[in-house]
Tab-separated table of C-alpha atoms and ligand atoms in Angstrom:
chain	number	residue	atom	x	y	z
A	1303	MET	CA	107.018	116.389	99.716
A	1304	ASP	CA	108.724	114.828	102.325
A	1305	CYS	CA	108.340	111.171	100.689
A	1306	ILE	CA	111.536	108.946	101.088
A	1307	PHE	CA	110.761	106.749	97.944
A	1308	CYS	CA	110.591	109.750	96.219
A	1309	LYS	CA	113.840	110.958	97.615
A	1310	ILE	CA	115.164	107.395	96.218
A	1311	VAL	CA	113.679	107.810	92.817
A	1312	HIS	CA	115.509	111.637	92.708
A	1313	LYS	CA	118.953	108.669	94.319
A	1314	GLU	CA	118.438	112.464	97.134
A	1315	ILE	CA	119.164	108.825	99.685
A	1316	ALA	CA	121.114	105.582	98.410
A	1317	SER	CA	120.058	102.344	97.610
A	1318	GLU	CA	120.442	98.791	96.041
A	1319	ILE	CA	118.911	100.098	91.897
A	1320	ILE	CA	118.325	97.096	90.862
A	1321	TYR	CA	116.134	97.931	87.785
A	1322	GLU	CA	115.333	101.502	86.812
A	1323	ASP	CA	113.039	102.564	83.454
A	1324	LYS	CA	110.972	105.248	82.053
A	1325	ASN	CA	108.262	104.640	84.145
A	1326	PHE	CA	109.824	102.226	87.098
A	1327	ILE	CA	112.252	101.598	89.977
A	1328	ALA	CA	113.128	98.257	91.912
A	1329	PHE	CA	115.962	98.850	95.095
A	1330	LYS	CA	116.628	95.854	97.681
A	1331	ASP	CA	114.466	96.807	100.686
A	1332	ILE	CA	116.573	97.761	103.775
A	1333	ASN	CA	114.721	95.634	105.635
A	1334	PRO	CA	114.021	91.801	103.517
A	1335	ILE	CA	111.732	89.113	105.476
A	1336	ALA	CA	113.045	86.814	102.538
A	1337	PRO	CA	116.281	86.492	100.562
A	1338	PHE	CA	115.089	88.213	97.554
A	1339	HIS	CA	113.040	91.154	97.877
A	1340	ILE	CA	113.185	94.511	96.430
A	1341	LEU	CA	110.117	97.482	96.151
A	1342	ILE	CA	108.379	98.286	92.489
A	1343	ILE	CA	107.600	102.025	92.313
A	1344	PRO	CA	106.023	104.220	90.273
A	1345	LYS	CA	109.101	107.055	89.812
A	1346	GLU	CA	106.254	109.138	89.292
A	1347	HIS	CA	104.614	109.975	92.976
A	1348	VAL	CA	101.691	108.017	93.501
A	1349	PRO	CA	99.401	107.228	96.596
A	1350	PRO	CA	99.158	103.704	97.867
A	1351	LEU	CA	96.687	100.985	96.524
A	1352	ASP	CA	93.438	102.186	98.770
A	1353	GLN	CA	93.914	106.002	96.700
A	1354	ILE	CA	93.959	104.242	92.683
A	1355	GLU	CA	90.950	104.845	91.404
A	1356	LEU	CA	90.307	103.335	88.005
A	1357	HIS	CA	92.380	105.558	85.646
A	1358	ASP	CA	95.028	104.068	87.014
A	1359	LYS	CA	94.789	100.925	86.036
A	1360	GLU	CA	97.589	101.174	83.161
A	1361	LEU	CA	99.728	101.742	85.656
A	1362	ILE	CA	99.654	98.989	87.708
A	1363	GLY	CA	98.921	96.420	85.062
A	1364	GLU	CA	102.749	97.804	83.565
A	1365	MET	CA	103.171	97.222	87.430
A	1366	ILE	CA	102.612	93.771	87.420
A	1367	LEU	CA	104.441	93.524	84.369
A	1368	THR	CA	107.515	95.018	85.434
A	1369	ALA	CA	106.985	92.491	88.488
A	1370	LYS	CA	107.260	89.114	86.036
A	1371	LYS	CA	109.572	91.140	83.547
A	1372	ILE	CA	112.134	90.998	86.656
A	1373	ALA	CA	111.731	87.731	88.187
A	1374	GLU	CA	112.000	86.231	84.609
A	1375	ASN	CA	116.193	87.348	84.582
A	1376	GLN	CA	116.611	86.193	87.873
A	1377	ALA	CA	117.755	82.851	88.541
A	1378	THR	CA	117.450	82.840	92.591
A	1379	LEU	CA	113.341	83.231	90.931
A	1380	GLN	CA	112.803	80.214	88.603
A	1381	SER	CA	110.896	77.960	91.648
A	1382	GLY	CA	108.700	80.922	92.262
A	1383	TYR	CA	108.144	84.430	94.124
A	1384	ARG	CA	105.771	86.512	95.196
A	1385	LEU	CA	104.068	89.808	94.256
A	1386	ILE	CA	102.964	91.921	97.675
A	1387	PHE	CA	100.650	95.128	98.145
A	1388	ASN	CA	100.535	95.962	101.582
A	1389	VAL	CA	96.954	98.482	101.945
A	1390	GLY	CA	96.861	99.856	105.549
A	1391	ARG	CA	97.887	99.509	109.226
A	1392	ASP	CA	96.402	96.199	109.462
A	1393	ALA	CA	99.255	94.905	107.067
A	1394	GLY	CA	101.833	96.761	108.264
A	1395	GLN	CA	102.089	99.788	105.637
A	1396	THR	CA	104.702	102.478	105.994
A	1397	VAL	CA	105.078	104.495	103.031
A	1398	ASP	CA	102.700	106.035	100.947
A	1399	HIS	CA	104.531	105.747	98.026
A	1400	LEU	CA	102.512	103.119	95.703
A	1401	HIS	CA	105.034	100.025	95.709
A	1402	LEU	CA	104.980	96.614	95.117
A	1403	HIS	CA	106.811	94.062	97.220
A	1404	LEU	CA	108.878	90.983	94.673
A	1405	LEU	CA	109.515	88.765	97.530
A	1406	GLY	CA	111.753	85.242	96.633
A	1407	GLY	CA	114.839	82.997	97.102
A	1408	LYS	CA	112.962	80.156	99.230
A	1409	LYS	CA	109.956	78.392	99.496
A	1410	LEU	CA	107.563	81.365	101.090
A	1411	LEU	CA	105.644	80.408	103.925
A	1412	TRP	CA	101.434	81.816	103.755
A	1413	LEU	CA	101.280	83.771	106.644
B	565	LIG	P1	105.424	99.134	103.011
B	565	LIG	O1	105.863	98.417	104.968
B	565	LIG	O2	105.230	99.822	103.996
B	565	LIG	O3	104.763	98.407	102.579
B	565	LIG	O4	107.189	98.658	103.139
B	565	LIG	C1	107.646	99.426	102.839
B	565	LIG	C2	109.216	98.733	102.556
B	565	LIG	O5	110.391	99.782	102.552
B	565	LIG	C3	109.297	98.010	103.966
B	565	LIG	O6	109.418	96.562	103.828
B	565	LIG	C4	110.518	98.774	104.580
B	565	LIG	O7	112.341	97.877	104.461
B	565	LIG	C5	111.163	99.743	103.217
B	565	LIG	N1	111.911	100.449	102.952
B	565	LIG	C6	111.806	102.032	104.061
B	565	LIG	N2	112.285	102.794	104.498
B	565	LIG	C7	113.549	102.511	103.252
B	565	LIG	C8	114.661	103.279	103.031
B	565	LIG	O8	114.825	104.032	103.372
B	565	LIG	N3	115.401	102.457	101.509
B	565	LIG	C9	114.942	101.164	101.126
B	565	LIG	N4	115.841	100.142	100.697
B	565	LIG	N5	114.134	100.654	102.049
B	565	LIG	C10	112.903	101.124	102.435
B	566	LIG	ZN1	106.740	109.741	96.929
């Protein structure tokens, strides 16, 4: 499958990985919109949120807890951070591999 995030998981495309465990990998967004901007993704190819089903609920929960764990270890995020799933065209979703944005490092505006 021609998926850019699968290629990042398999290290076929270089990225700045800041966290990795058995199920997830987190790396810096190539086009950051905040001083701290990473993407948390499952290592296996999982489709975007609009195609997620009830049996994926554990995966989604683990993904959010992984984001929380990463954030707790970043000094720059102690004053706050934001988690975002972009879903569909109007939200600007461009990659079809489930990913959670973790943003922070400045006071974030609301849209
Ligand atoms: P989306 O808009 O689909 O929610 O987010 C996809 C994100 O992936 C974008 O913020 C984009 O900058 C990032 N991205 C796309 N291609 C690459 C890449 O090859 N490497 C990295 N590190 N980030 C990427
Ligand atoms: Zn993929």
